[in-house]
XYZ file of C-alpha atoms in Angstrom:
539
model
C 134.077 235.630 132.195
C 130.844 234.708 134.139
C 128.837 232.001 132.564
C 125.295 232.604 131.151
C 122.396 231.392 133.419
C 120.934 228.139 132.373
C 117.718 228.099 130.275
C 114.544 228.000 132.399
C 112.345 224.981 131.619
C 108.935 224.811 133.571
C 107.458 221.736 134.653
C 104.247 221.547 136.672
C 105.483 218.686 138.639
C 108.165 216.017 138.552
C 105.262 213.316 138.451
C 104.479 214.602 135.018
C 107.038 214.014 132.306
C 107.866 217.374 130.617
C 107.027 217.810 127.002
C 109.781 216.644 124.798
C 111.313 218.782 122.225
C 114.527 220.530 121.102
C 116.260 221.656 124.161
C 118.183 225.004 124.508
C 121.862 224.782 124.878
C 122.817 224.093 128.543
C 125.395 226.012 130.722
C 128.763 225.996 129.044
C 131.963 224.806 130.817
C 133.897 227.658 132.006
C 137.523 228.426 130.808
C 139.204 227.781 133.961
C 142.478 228.985 135.501
C 144.908 227.453 137.771
C 145.996 223.863 138.246
C 144.414 221.169 136.077
C 141.400 219.576 137.614
C 140.816 215.856 137.748
C 137.562 214.314 138.871
C 137.719 211.052 140.545
C 136.906 207.585 141.593
C 134.179 205.495 142.814
C 131.531 202.823 141.382
C 127.973 202.850 141.144
C 124.332 203.330 140.060
C 121.599 205.990 139.835
C 121.365 209.722 140.478
C 118.900 211.247 142.798
C 117.941 214.782 142.433
C 118.913 217.643 144.714
C 117.452 219.180 147.841
C 114.836 221.560 146.250
C 113.325 218.828 144.100
C 114.395 215.473 145.632
C 113.381 213.233 142.847
C 115.039 210.408 140.764
C 114.722 209.222 137.225
C 113.813 205.603 137.158
C 115.185 203.169 134.557
C 111.860 203.321 132.715
C 112.437 207.196 132.010
C 109.767 208.358 134.504
C 110.190 210.611 137.265
C 109.518 209.217 140.558
C 109.515 210.988 143.838
C 112.413 210.253 146.061
C 111.100 208.308 149.223
C 112.335 210.829 151.652
C 110.679 213.695 149.716
C 107.295 215.004 150.424
C 104.611 214.978 147.739
C 103.549 218.445 146.767
C 106.609 220.184 147.496
C 107.702 222.977 145.356
C 109.743 221.936 142.170
C 112.594 224.229 140.866
C 112.132 225.137 137.170
C 115.870 225.105 136.739
C 117.645 222.068 135.443
C 120.457 220.645 137.763
C 124.027 219.821 136.714
C 125.162 216.283 137.797
C 128.892 215.573 138.148
C 129.354 211.931 137.735
C 131.910 209.969 139.498
C 133.895 207.186 137.470
C 132.148 204.362 139.538
C 128.687 205.495 138.425
C 129.742 204.961 134.866
C 131.297 201.600 135.514
C 128.348 200.312 137.359
C 125.978 201.477 134.826
C 127.453 202.171 131.342
C 124.153 204.068 130.215
C 123.976 206.136 133.397
C 124.582 209.385 131.449
C 121.072 208.925 129.957
C 119.172 208.379 133.255
C 118.791 211.996 134.412
C 115.793 213.138 132.358
C 116.132 216.893 131.609
C 118.969 217.546 133.806
C 122.511 218.021 132.429
C 125.484 215.795 133.113
C 129.314 216.800 133.605
C 132.171 214.576 133.395
C 135.569 215.805 134.702
C 138.691 214.914 132.810
C 139.863 212.611 135.435
C 136.798 210.572 135.088
C 137.815 209.852 131.413
C 141.283 209.065 132.563
C 140.088 206.452 134.938
C 137.813 204.908 132.285
C 140.819 204.596 130.210
C 142.875 202.980 132.960
C 139.995 200.492 133.643
C 138.992 199.439 130.187
C 141.336 196.502 129.916
C 140.262 193.232 131.321
C 137.316 190.776 131.237
C 135.507 191.782 134.260
C 132.069 193.412 134.078
C 133.552 196.580 135.248
C 136.040 196.669 132.314
C 133.312 195.799 129.930
C 131.071 198.630 131.138
C 134.261 201.019 131.010
C 134.453 200.085 127.246
C 130.795 200.454 126.738
C 130.771 203.931 128.271
C 133.669 204.943 126.125
C 131.761 203.907 122.944
C 128.665 205.866 124.009
C 130.772 209.062 124.653
C 132.484 208.582 121.222
C 129.140 208.548 119.505
C 127.994 211.643 121.357
C 131.238 213.463 120.575
C 131.439 212.353 116.987
C 131.699 215.947 115.631
C 133.850 218.583 116.683
C 133.499 219.564 120.228
C 133.504 223.373 120.732
C 135.199 224.481 124.176
C 132.501 225.096 126.652
C 129.583 223.814 124.696
C 127.362 220.976 125.680
C 126.157 218.062 123.555
C 122.529 216.859 123.432
C 122.344 213.562 125.208
C 119.296 212.601 122.617
C 121.729 212.785 119.663
C 122.143 209.039 119.424
C 118.450 208.240 119.721
C 118.044 208.317 123.562
C 114.893 210.402 123.600
C 114.525 209.847 127.377
C 117.439 211.934 127.992
C 116.526 215.650 127.356
C 119.628 217.256 128.910
C 123.091 217.939 127.526
C 126.529 216.497 128.537
C 129.514 218.732 129.341
C 133.153 217.700 129.288
C 135.832 219.412 131.206
C 137.880 221.239 128.565
C 139.957 223.485 130.697
C 141.631 223.785 134.071
C 139.632 224.567 137.119
C 140.648 226.742 139.953
C 140.463 224.182 142.697
C 140.502 225.518 146.481
C 140.477 222.467 148.901
C 141.176 222.338 152.416
C 144.721 221.478 153.492
C 143.687 218.252 154.860
C 142.493 217.103 151.267
C 145.540 216.561 148.979
C 144.540 217.257 145.503
C 146.929 214.299 144.338
C 144.072 211.974 145.016
C 141.475 211.432 142.412
C 138.527 211.520 144.767
C 139.547 214.901 146.168
C 140.134 216.323 142.493
C 136.449 215.552 141.658
C 135.381 217.277 144.848
C 137.405 220.317 143.793
C 135.556 220.198 140.312
C 132.156 220.256 142.022
C 133.274 223.007 144.381
C 134.587 225.050 141.253
C 131.430 224.571 139.353
C 129.336 225.584 142.259
C 131.199 228.782 142.700
C 130.935 229.630 138.976
C 127.341 228.860 138.761
C 125.663 230.002 141.989
C 122.262 230.138 140.484
C 122.250 226.429 139.569
C 122.357 223.356 141.743
C 125.416 221.229 141.217
C 125.239 217.693 142.547
C 127.951 215.000 142.668
C 126.765 211.478 142.052
C 128.957 208.763 143.355
C 128.561 205.220 144.366
C 131.500 205.691 146.961
C 130.128 206.564 150.414
C 133.237 208.176 151.764
C 133.314 210.545 148.816
C 129.688 211.544 149.490
C 130.473 212.039 153.108
C 133.491 214.268 152.441
C 131.436 216.253 149.887
C 128.801 217.005 152.453
C 131.519 217.851 154.880
C 132.687 220.542 152.328
C 128.920 221.822 152.146
C 128.424 220.326 148.633
C 125.453 218.424 147.324
C 126.049 214.593 146.913
C 123.864 211.722 146.055
C 123.949 207.982 145.427
C 122.979 206.692 142.089
C 119.518 205.196 142.620
C 118.547 204.025 138.925
C 119.799 200.383 139.559
C 117.639 200.049 142.742
C 114.435 198.107 142.187
C 113.384 198.765 145.982
C 113.652 201.875 147.921
C 114.369 201.820 151.718
C 110.792 201.742 152.746
C 109.677 199.146 150.203
C 109.045 195.521 150.921
C 110.088 192.637 148.565
C 107.048 190.913 146.939
C 106.454 187.765 148.934
C 104.309 185.936 146.309
C 101.371 185.197 148.628
C 98.491 186.944 150.060
C 96.413 186.247 153.156
C 92.647 186.579 152.493
C 90.386 188.333 155.097
C 87.852 186.181 157.152
C 85.036 187.876 155.183
C 86.490 186.939 151.796
C 83.605 184.640 150.554
C 81.021 187.303 151.806
C 82.495 190.082 149.809
C 83.822 188.023 146.692
C 81.375 185.197 146.463
C 78.635 187.053 144.758
C 78.056 185.457 141.292
C 80.994 183.193 141.972
C 81.640 180.337 139.546
C 83.229 176.956 140.378
C 84.364 173.932 138.375
C 86.735 171.003 138.419
C 89.847 170.669 136.331
C 92.570 167.881 136.366
C 94.691 170.286 138.472
C 91.968 170.903 141.054
C 88.907 173.110 141.785
C 88.781 176.548 140.311
C 86.789 179.603 141.447
C 86.041 182.756 139.549
C 85.673 185.605 141.939
C 84.896 189.325 141.822
C 85.474 191.914 144.560
C 87.785 194.839 145.818
C 90.652 192.424 146.621
C 90.907 191.254 143.104
C 92.830 194.446 142.131
C 95.671 193.491 144.550
C 96.068 190.078 142.916
C 98.329 189.028 140.012
C 98.891 185.893 137.958
C 100.766 182.986 140.016
C 100.035 184.939 143.320
C 99.291 182.368 146.103
C 96.428 183.172 148.421
C 95.329 181.402 151.637
C 92.405 181.597 154.110
C 92.894 179.926 157.403
C 90.064 179.970 160.121
C 89.692 178.018 163.242
C 87.420 175.079 162.803
C 87.069 175.282 159.041
C 88.991 173.688 156.417
C 91.708 176.190 155.147
C 91.882 177.397 151.538
C 95.305 177.270 149.708
C 94.910 178.546 146.001
C 96.824 180.149 143.257
C 95.721 182.827 140.884
C 95.781 181.434 137.422
C 93.859 184.079 135.597
C 93.479 187.779 136.147
C 91.154 189.960 134.101
C 91.033 193.235 136.130
C 87.548 192.841 137.701
C 87.629 189.131 138.190
C 90.281 186.396 138.958
C 90.450 182.641 138.859
C 91.785 180.832 141.810
C 92.792 177.239 141.617
C 93.315 175.048 144.629
C 96.835 173.643 145.291
C 98.215 170.157 145.810
C 99.063 169.713 149.550
C 102.838 168.889 149.701
C 102.640 168.559 153.584
C 100.905 165.451 153.080
C 103.369 162.384 152.857
C 101.444 160.810 150.120
C 102.493 163.879 147.981
C 106.142 163.869 149.105
C 108.782 164.758 146.511
C 111.871 162.386 146.619
C 110.949 161.864 150.281
C 110.702 165.614 151.033
C 107.521 166.761 152.764
C 106.812 170.486 153.228
C 106.857 171.591 156.656
C 104.896 174.856 156.308
C 102.519 176.739 154.103
C 105.176 178.700 152.201
C 107.209 175.462 151.675
C 104.027 173.981 150.089
C 103.530 176.967 147.849
C 107.267 176.768 146.702
C 106.881 172.911 145.921
C 103.731 173.737 143.795
C 105.832 176.080 141.666
C 108.852 173.785 141.522
C 106.722 170.758 140.431
C 104.557 172.778 137.945
C 105.812 172.018 134.322
C 104.050 175.252 133.135
C 106.184 177.301 135.451
C 109.542 178.078 133.680
C 111.091 180.614 136.182
C 111.070 180.376 139.918
C 112.454 182.545 142.501
C 112.895 181.559 146.198
C 114.067 183.972 148.805
C 114.336 183.343 152.405
C 116.590 183.194 155.654
C 119.191 180.402 156.153
C 117.372 176.940 156.976
C 114.160 177.721 155.251
C 114.559 174.857 152.821
C 115.276 176.560 149.722
C 118.089 174.273 148.440
C 116.606 170.899 149.684
C 113.113 171.438 148.032
C 114.676 172.536 144.770
C 117.088 169.650 144.464
C 114.412 167.227 145.625
C 112.003 168.668 142.895
C 114.810 168.613 140.220
C 115.799 164.899 140.836
C 112.081 163.791 140.896
C 111.561 165.448 137.619
C 114.763 164.031 136.073
C 114.612 160.508 137.343
C 111.006 159.917 137.780
C 109.065 162.064 135.411
C 111.756 162.046 132.952
C 110.728 165.712 132.171
C 114.243 167.024 132.154
C 117.444 165.545 130.886
C 119.846 166.614 133.562
C 120.272 169.284 136.399
C 122.653 172.170 135.850
C 123.917 173.772 138.956
C 125.813 177.048 139.292
C 126.277 179.901 141.740
C 127.910 183.123 142.220
C 131.486 182.486 143.650
C 131.817 185.344 146.101
C 133.873 184.598 149.126
C 132.544 185.321 152.754
C 136.029 185.843 154.100
C 139.518 185.992 152.509
C 140.156 184.243 149.110
C 141.935 180.881 149.432
C 143.451 181.290 145.976
C 143.264 179.304 142.805
C 141.817 175.948 142.857
C 143.264 173.056 141.016
C 141.377 170.670 138.579
C 138.714 170.887 136.084
C 135.925 173.371 135.843
C 133.768 170.973 138.039
C 136.546 170.228 140.527
C 137.107 173.959 140.828
C 133.345 174.425 141.620
C 133.161 171.711 144.040
C 134.227 173.726 147.131
C 131.492 176.161 146.419
C 128.809 173.397 146.102
C 128.972 172.213 149.890
C 125.277 172.919 150.277
C 124.417 170.767 147.369
C 126.500 167.916 148.529
C 124.980 168.157 152.060
C 121.496 167.824 150.611
C 122.378 165.288 148.198
C 123.582 163.024 150.965
C 120.249 163.316 152.702
C 118.172 162.656 149.576
C 120.372 159.720 148.316
C 119.976 157.995 151.696
C 116.206 158.590 151.753
C 114.463 155.233 151.063
C 110.857 156.345 151.780
C 110.591 158.271 148.575
C 108.048 157.215 145.919
C 109.248 156.076 142.663
C 109.446 153.324 140.101
C 112.853 152.095 141.371
C 114.663 151.468 144.570
C 116.886 154.462 145.077
C 118.733 152.776 147.999
C 120.321 150.182 145.780
C 119.853 151.116 142.053
C 120.216 154.859 142.362
C 123.557 155.025 143.892
C 125.495 158.339 144.436
C 127.196 157.790 141.146
C 123.909 157.389 139.115
C 122.582 160.432 140.737
C 125.539 162.645 140.195
C 125.726 161.433 136.633
C 122.667 163.756 135.992
C 124.149 166.523 137.957
C 126.389 169.013 136.112
C 128.030 171.839 138.127
C 129.136 174.796 136.051
C 130.887 178.109 136.426
C 129.212 181.264 135.614
C 132.293 182.642 134.042
C 131.587 180.425 130.917
C 127.941 180.876 130.558
C 127.761 183.430 127.871
C 126.652 182.123 124.529
C 125.461 178.783 125.930
C 121.834 177.482 125.329
C 120.530 174.888 127.703
C 117.799 172.584 126.164
C 115.396 170.528 128.401
C 117.612 171.170 131.579
C 116.573 172.028 135.133
C 118.858 174.917 135.921
C 119.527 175.796 139.641
C 121.158 179.114 140.352
C 122.170 179.340 144.063
C 123.348 182.351 146.018
C 121.462 184.641 143.482
C 121.609 187.595 145.915
C 125.237 188.200 145.004
C 124.312 188.676 141.238
C 124.005 192.053 139.542
C 120.904 192.682 137.439
C 123.172 192.405 134.333
C 124.581 189.031 135.332
C 121.078 187.915 136.167
C 119.848 188.672 132.682
C 122.831 186.781 131.069
C 122.062 183.600 133.048
C 118.315 183.702 132.504
C 118.595 184.360 128.832
C 120.611 180.913 128.534
C 117.381 179.041 128.779
C 116.343 177.076 125.645
C 113.091 175.154 124.945
C 111.967 172.922 127.880
C 114.236 174.526 130.364
C 113.261 175.552 133.925
C 115.226 177.897 135.986
C 115.199 178.285 139.717
C 116.979 181.186 141.480
C 117.515 181.042 145.110
C 119.020 183.410 147.468
C 119.171 185.150 150.908
C 119.073 188.962 150.607
C 120.442 189.206 154.088
C 123.681 187.681 153.015
C 124.779 189.880 150.247
C 128.729 189.762 149.864
C 129.268 191.513 146.518
C 130.616 195.011 146.876
C 128.149 197.940 145.978
C 125.133 195.568 145.887
C 122.203 196.063 148.344
C 118.995 194.393 148.858
C 117.288 196.977 146.594
C 119.866 196.523 143.834
C 120.505 192.710 143.873
C 119.869 190.705 140.681
C 117.626 188.608 142.816
C 115.391 191.513 143.731
C 115.413 192.660 140.132
C 114.246 189.411 138.681
C 111.433 189.067 141.387
C 110.147 192.535 140.428
C 110.478 192.075 136.638
C 108.804 188.609 136.461
C 105.899 189.585 138.884
C 102.708 188.715 137.244
C 104.133 186.632 134.444
C 101.974 183.606 133.764
C 105.027 181.279 133.546
C 106.962 182.520 136.493
C 106.459 182.713 140.285
C 108.002 183.740 143.517
C 107.738 182.683 147.208
C 109.489 184.234 150.120
C 110.118 181.464 152.849
C 109.532 182.899 156.220
C 110.173 179.921 158.725
C 113.223 178.120 159.215
C 113.198 174.421 159.455
C 116.685 173.353 159.608
C 117.068 173.179 163.563
C 115.985 175.025 166.570
C 119.574 175.973 166.997
C 119.876 177.561 163.582
C 116.355 179.258 163.783
C 117.416 180.923 167.063
C 120.772 181.982 165.826
C 119.111 183.613 162.746
C 116.873 185.730 164.972
C 119.419 186.726 167.661
C 122.740 186.954 165.898
């Protein structure tokens, strides 16, 4: 029996959110014939709309144009039907609510795979259990065969579509080279059958599995990645944390300028066209030949005016931190944040050899031993192997983590041997390695949930391998008086399904941008050695 056509819902543009209201029932699931269909595997993150209207719904519920799409393109008034792969649900447990006014379809094999993956303590297993709870709340009433359920039923008003479950067998006709015994191929058959039964509606497969998307396109089916977890799109550039001022900055922004002295340095209140591009804790610099350079930080931003404060020059040996001197402009910016007691959250990104770990560890030891600002240093990192796993490690928690902390040990060896650092006591004799290490605690991320760090300096290394959810879990461990520093190199992501745009480090940089107690710097120049710098460029 042919299905009724989906209701027409007009929207002037995807840039404008359609008016909310009760939505008419969507396209019912057909009663199918033939072999039982199973929809299958994968793992991942946000669904992009289809070809006629390539747009995606962001995590904040707004419709944003897809990077490849041209603005002003005609938008179809028909809602789409997104068929979700299991990996999408296990990557983002609330992904079913991320498709605005469009409908969501779950093959029966997707539910089977969720059931198979619900046991365990991994994030994927926890997400599978959360998805099952969300679906149970949606399907709390009797589900009539072929009838969709409104996704806004549980209070998620941003979801204006309906969800459909496969309630019958589908007639799947796949090429002979694709055996229907494999879950991935079964979900392809479901998409193919739905498109044949609903020729007037766009049916799109959403999967994090690249090979599944390739096979779908080879069969002439629409397939998209899940984009909702991506903070950056392909054409976007990560926020660097600093801004170069034009040579005529004082001419264009000096009218009515105010300046005054504070304990931290000189402050300038400026007004002009460039103020709109500034945000709190953004570093600015002005370097001109023959003139004294300006290095400052935006400490206040009021829309039409901004207050700039000059920085401490950590490239001067008089201002060295535990014997460490900044070797370039970006390192001096980073050191200003690391030593600022009012900056609770710092993110540092950069290639290998840019000095992230050394500067952070030096700032931590100086503020623990010299300034007595923090009681101890907590160090953790994502334990993702570059090559083959060497298996289980013996010993206590700290002993198990020690092989992952080689970078910390290397920098500690350099800092402990440094006798030129300023301080109230001789580190060469009194502050032995044992004394220094007594203030360093190496912890595993696996046991972080539920903890609260009071008056600690927390270092999170290799943060590019964390998911946004893991990053949130770690940052929310901070108690009163705690400072958290996240470091990472986005070019060295080893976690499956994570990219530069969806990494937890990118997520944190984007969400904390402009917060008065947080800051970010992208370190550009390597300072490890000429060999390491050349290798980073050519290899």
